[in-house]
Amino acid sequence: MNGYDFTLAGAQLTALGSGALYWRDQNLLCVSDMHLGKAERRARLGDAILPPYETHDTLSRLQSDLDITRAGTVICLGDSFDDTQAAVSLREAEKLWIARLQAGRRWVWIEGNHDPGPVDLGGTHLSELPLPPLVFRHIAKPGQSGEISGHYHPKVTLPVRGRAITRPAFLIDSDRVIMPAFGTYTGGLRSHDTALCDLMRREAIAVLTGTTPRAAPMPRG
């Protein structure tokens, strides 16, 4: 499996190159901030138009991860849709696609700040999910431990072979993981932003997504 293995609060986890997190002992796959329907929402609000295939691309990558891991539990860690109307406006084929992905699995929608969870798409809807020794929530809380969260869409820039590369990244320390956004066209917050530096310990690492996940000390400046 293409990923970076690490331990949090005694749980053995894998940060996948796609931006998903896999917990093998629980056969659990977690994705954060898919922002499905982003192109539809921007068009609806009169913003700059995005190519209309982002939902298809995001669901394709999610399906690929599920095909590889055969995960029996899926946690969507908040902001699964760009807003409530974006969930309602999904094409019927996309709703059926999600239903097929859910079939035979425990599927948990965690409430995000962009959407409260798509209540008509099946699955369980929670504000957060404790699965000791871990807890899954959308936005990190200071002073917590064993926490998996999203929300910030962290991105990292590193020098590689004389040039700089920028990719979405997992931020990992002994207390928490802040996950990258899984969705296409989601943008991101640089790891040196104060909000992220204040949450992460000095020894935090960043794991860049991509074909070969790359771990490095978390850039802070």
Tab-separated table of C-alpha atoms in Angstrom:
chain	number	residue	atom	x	y	z
A	1	MET	CA	0.000	0.000	0.000
A	2	ASN	CA	1.345	3.418	-0.986
A	3	GLY	CA	1.628	5.230	2.327
A	4	TYR	CA	3.597	6.446	5.334
A	5	ASP	CA	3.201	4.344	8.489
A	6	PHE	CA	3.226	5.975	11.921
A	7	THR	CA	1.788	5.567	15.438
A	8	LEU	CA	-0.586	7.897	17.301
A	9	ALA	CA	-1.648	7.115	20.897
A	10	GLY	CA	-0.687	3.490	20.266
A	11	ALA	CA	-2.755	3.174	17.065
A	12	GLN	CA	-0.909	2.072	13.927
A	13	LEU	CA	-1.937	4.374	11.075
A	14	THR	CA	-1.023	4.901	7.427
A	15	ALA	CA	-1.103	8.263	5.666
A	16	LEU	CA	-1.941	7.350	2.073
A	17	GLY	CA	-0.569	9.206	-0.917
A	18	SER	CA	-4.127	10.157	-1.891
A	19	GLY	CA	-4.653	12.163	1.304
A	20	ALA	CA	-6.748	9.483	3.041
A	21	LEU	CA	-5.831	7.928	6.397
A	22	TYR	CA	-6.032	4.153	6.942
A	23	TRP	CA	-6.290	2.427	10.350
A	24	ARG	CA	-5.577	-1.198	9.559
A	25	ASP	CA	-6.569	-2.689	12.939
A	26	GLN	CA	-10.037	-1.137	12.573
A	27	ASN	CA	-10.174	-1.613	8.796
A	28	LEU	CA	-11.110	2.070	8.701
A	29	LEU	CA	-10.547	4.706	6.024
A	30	CYS	CA	-10.850	8.406	6.869
A	31	VAL	CA	-11.028	11.307	4.406
A	32	SER	CA	-11.478	14.974	5.232
A	33	ASP	CA	-12.772	18.057	3.457
A	34	MET	CA	-13.971	16.552	0.188
A	35	HIS	CA	-15.996	19.723	-0.541
A	36	LEU	CA	-18.111	17.892	-3.109
A	37	GLY	CA	-20.094	20.280	-5.286
A	38	LYS	CA	-17.555	23.109	-5.064
A	39	ALA	CA	-17.867	23.901	-8.785
A	40	GLU	CA	-21.680	23.974	-8.515
A	41	ARG	CA	-21.620	26.319	-5.520
A	42	ARG	CA	-19.194	28.755	-7.153
A	43	ALA	CA	-21.326	28.865	-10.299
A	44	ARG	CA	-24.470	29.357	-8.195
A	45	LEU	CA	-22.911	32.286	-6.326
A	46	GLY	CA	-21.481	33.898	-9.464
A	47	ASP	CA	-17.835	33.218	-8.550
A	48	ALA	CA	-15.105	32.242	-11.005
A	49	ILE	CA	-16.163	29.068	-12.783
A	50	LEU	CA	-14.293	25.814	-12.083
A	51	PRO	CA	-14.227	22.801	-14.418
A	52	PRO	CA	-17.334	20.773	-13.487
A	53	TYR	CA	-15.625	17.428	-12.908
A	54	GLU	CA	-14.293	17.882	-9.350
A	55	THR	CA	-16.983	15.712	-7.723
A	56	HIS	CA	-16.315	12.882	-10.189
A	57	ASP	CA	-12.557	13.149	-9.623
A	58	THR	CA	-12.882	13.131	-5.822
A	59	LEU	CA	-15.266	10.168	-5.796
A	60	SER	CA	-12.992	8.290	-8.215
A	61	ARG	CA	-10.037	8.664	-5.870
A	62	LEU	CA	-12.150	7.627	-2.883
A	63	GLN	CA	-13.348	4.552	-4.739
A	64	SER	CA	-9.758	3.661	-5.619
A	65	ASP	CA	-8.726	3.818	-1.951
A	66	LEU	CA	-11.686	1.661	-0.958
A	67	ASP	CA	-10.877	-0.864	-3.686
A	68	ILE	CA	-7.316	-1.118	-2.361
A	69	THR	CA	-7.999	-1.150	1.389
A	70	ARG	CA	-11.390	-2.930	1.406
A	71	ALA	CA	-12.182	-0.754	4.422
A	72	GLY	CA	-15.331	-1.730	6.308
A	73	THR	CA	-15.703	1.693	7.961
A	74	VAL	CA	-15.460	5.095	6.291
A	75	ILE	CA	-15.266	8.377	8.212
A	76	CYS	CA	-15.855	11.579	6.239
A	77	LEU	CA	-14.295	14.120	8.568
A	78	GLY	CA	-16.428	17.164	7.868
A	79	ASP	CA	-16.971	19.601	5.012
A	80	SER	CA	-17.849	16.667	2.805
A	81	PHE	CA	-19.883	19.120	0.698
A	82	ASP	CA	-19.108	22.721	-0.123
A	83	ASP	CA	-22.400	23.748	1.463
A	84	THR	CA	-25.814	22.233	2.190
A	85	GLN	CA	-27.212	23.162	-1.231
A	86	ALA	CA	-24.255	21.481	-2.939
A	87	ALA	CA	-25.313	18.175	-1.364
A	88	VAL	CA	-28.889	18.663	-2.567
A	89	SER	CA	-27.688	19.595	-6.047
A	90	LEU	CA	-25.659	16.436	-6.668
A	91	ARG	CA	-26.481	14.684	-9.916
A	92	GLU	CA	-28.501	11.517	-9.484
A	93	ALA	CA	-25.604	9.465	-10.851
A	94	GLU	CA	-23.330	10.918	-8.149
A	95	LYS	CA	-25.844	10.123	-5.401
A	96	LEU	CA	-26.048	6.551	-6.671
A	97	TRP	CA	-22.253	6.369	-6.768
A	98	ILE	CA	-22.073	7.370	-3.088
A	99	ALA	CA	-24.762	4.798	-2.269
A	100	ARG	CA	-22.684	2.099	-3.962
A	101	LEU	CA	-19.602	3.122	-1.976
A	102	GLN	CA	-21.646	2.968	1.245
A	103	ALA	CA	-23.095	-0.489	0.557
A	104	GLY	CA	-21.929	-3.048	3.123
A	105	ARG	CA	-19.931	-0.492	5.102
A	106	ARG	CA	-20.303	1.598	8.227
A	107	TRP	CA	-20.294	5.161	6.916
A	108	VAL	CA	-19.955	8.159	9.249
A	109	TRP	CA	-20.462	11.778	8.217
A	110	ILE	CA	-18.793	14.129	10.735
A	111	GLU	CA	-20.283	17.608	10.916
A	112	GLY	CA	-18.146	20.340	9.355
A	113	ASN	CA	-18.314	24.114	9.340
A	114	HIS	CA	-19.475	24.171	5.683
A	115	ASP	CA	-22.119	21.473	5.997
A	116	PRO	CA	-23.965	19.719	8.858
A	117	GLY	CA	-23.836	16.366	7.065
A	118	PRO	CA	-25.943	15.193	4.105
A	119	VAL	CA	-28.894	13.718	6.015
A	120	ASP	CA	-30.562	12.242	2.911
A	121	LEU	CA	-27.533	10.269	1.682
A	122	GLY	CA	-27.453	7.477	4.250
A	123	GLY	CA	-24.849	6.753	6.885
A	124	THR	CA	-24.541	8.026	10.455
A	125	HIS	CA	-24.268	11.724	11.268
A	126	LEU	CA	-22.178	12.812	14.276
A	127	SER	CA	-20.490	15.950	15.591
A	128	GLU	CA	-17.438	13.828	16.445
A	129	LEU	CA	-16.571	10.163	16.872
A	130	PRO	CA	-14.491	8.711	19.723
A	131	LEU	CA	-12.864	5.391	18.806
A	132	PRO	CA	-10.371	4.881	21.630
A	133	PRO	CA	-7.521	5.578	21.701
A	134	LEU	CA	-8.441	8.094	18.961
A	135	VAL	CA	-11.124	10.720	18.455
A	136	PHE	CA	-12.264	11.998	15.062
A	137	ARG	CA	-13.553	15.584	14.746
A	138	HIS	CA	-13.564	18.292	12.095
A	139	ILE	CA	-11.642	21.059	13.878
A	140	ALA	CA	-8.728	20.411	16.237
A	141	LYS	CA	-9.097	21.373	19.891
A	142	PRO	CA	-6.011	22.607	21.771
A	143	GLY	CA	-4.839	20.350	24.576
A	144	GLN	CA	-6.291	17.175	23.063
A	145	SER	CA	-4.453	13.935	22.392
A	146	GLY	CA	-5.079	11.064	19.991
A	147	GLU	CA	-6.997	13.498	17.797
A	148	ILE	CA	-7.658	13.196	14.059
A	149	SER	CA	-9.011	16.372	12.461
A	150	GLY	CA	-9.147	18.306	9.199
A	151	HIS	CA	-10.569	21.771	8.408
A	152	TYR	CA	-7.308	23.626	7.701
A	153	HIS	CA	-6.350	21.922	4.394
A	154	PRO	CA	-2.607	22.031	5.261
A	155	LYS	CA	-0.115	22.434	2.430
A	156	VAL	CA	3.656	22.252	2.531
A	157	THR	CA	6.446	23.486	0.233
A	158	LEU	CA	9.770	21.613	0.185
A	159	PRO	CA	12.907	21.927	-1.968
A	160	VAL	CA	13.401	18.834	-4.130
A	161	ARG	CA	16.251	18.500	-6.636
A	162	GLY	CA	16.773	22.239	-6.842
A	163	ARG	CA	13.143	23.246	-7.159
A	164	ALA	CA	10.263	23.820	-4.761
A	165	ILE	CA	7.275	21.490	-4.699
A	166	THR	CA	4.006	22.289	-2.945
A	167	ARG	CA	1.533	19.578	-2.006
A	168	PRO	CA	-1.302	18.938	0.434
A	169	ALA	CA	0.145	17.316	3.549
A	170	PHE	CA	-0.660	15.511	6.761
A	171	LEU	CA	0.664	17.292	9.854
A	172	ILE	CA	1.587	14.762	12.550
A	173	ASP	CA	2.905	15.017	16.100
A	174	SER	CA	2.551	12.958	19.283
A	175	ASP	CA	-0.894	14.418	20.018
A	176	ARG	CA	-2.714	14.740	16.721
A	177	VAL	CA	-2.998	14.450	12.979
A	178	ILE	CA	-4.350	17.315	10.891
A	179	MET	CA	-5.386	15.822	7.568
A	180	PRO	CA	-5.075	17.355	4.105
A	181	ALA	CA	-8.199	18.144	2.137
A	182	PHE	CA	-9.188	15.155	0.012
A	183	GLY	CA	-11.316	17.105	-2.452
A	184	THR	CA	-10.226	18.439	-5.815
A	185	TYR	CA	-9.816	22.255	-6.012
A	186	THR	CA	-9.910	22.730	-2.236
A	187	GLY	CA	-6.967	25.079	-1.797
A	188	GLY	CA	-4.966	25.028	1.416
A	189	LEU	CA	-3.246	26.741	4.340
A	190	ARG	CA	0.553	26.835	4.467
A	191	SER	CA	2.057	24.912	7.368
A	192	HIS	CA	3.845	28.016	8.642
A	193	ASP	CA	0.513	29.760	9.316
A	194	THR	CA	0.110	30.706	12.978
A	195	ALA	CA	-3.077	28.643	13.345
A	196	LEU	CA	-1.174	25.459	12.471
A	197	CYS	CA	2.047	26.318	14.281
A	198	ASP	CA	0.080	26.958	17.478
A	199	LEU	CA	-1.604	23.552	17.281
A	200	MET	CA	1.395	21.391	16.362
A	201	ARG	CA	4.345	20.522	18.581
A	202	ARG	CA	7.809	21.724	17.589
A	203	GLU	CA	8.800	18.188	16.563
A	204	ALA	CA	5.822	17.806	14.203
A	205	ILE	CA	6.376	16.303	10.786
A	206	ALA	CA	4.630	16.869	7.476
A	207	VAL	CA	3.826	13.978	5.146
A	208	LEU	CA	3.327	15.265	1.622
A	209	THR	CA	0.746	13.506	-0.521
A	210	GLY	CA	1.516	12.153	-3.967
A	211	THR	CA	2.704	8.999	-5.698
A	212	THR	CA	5.410	8.565	-3.063
A	213	PRO	CA	4.437	10.190	0.261
A	214	ARG	CA	7.385	12.190	1.591
A	215	ALA	CA	7.947	12.928	5.305
A	216	ALA	CA	9.907	15.947	6.518
A	217	PRO	CA	10.004	18.262	9.529
A	218	MET	CA	6.963	20.517	9.402
A	219	PRO	CA	8.035	23.833	7.780
A	220	ARG	CA	7.376	26.802	10.064
A	221	GLY	CA	8.763	29.678	8.071
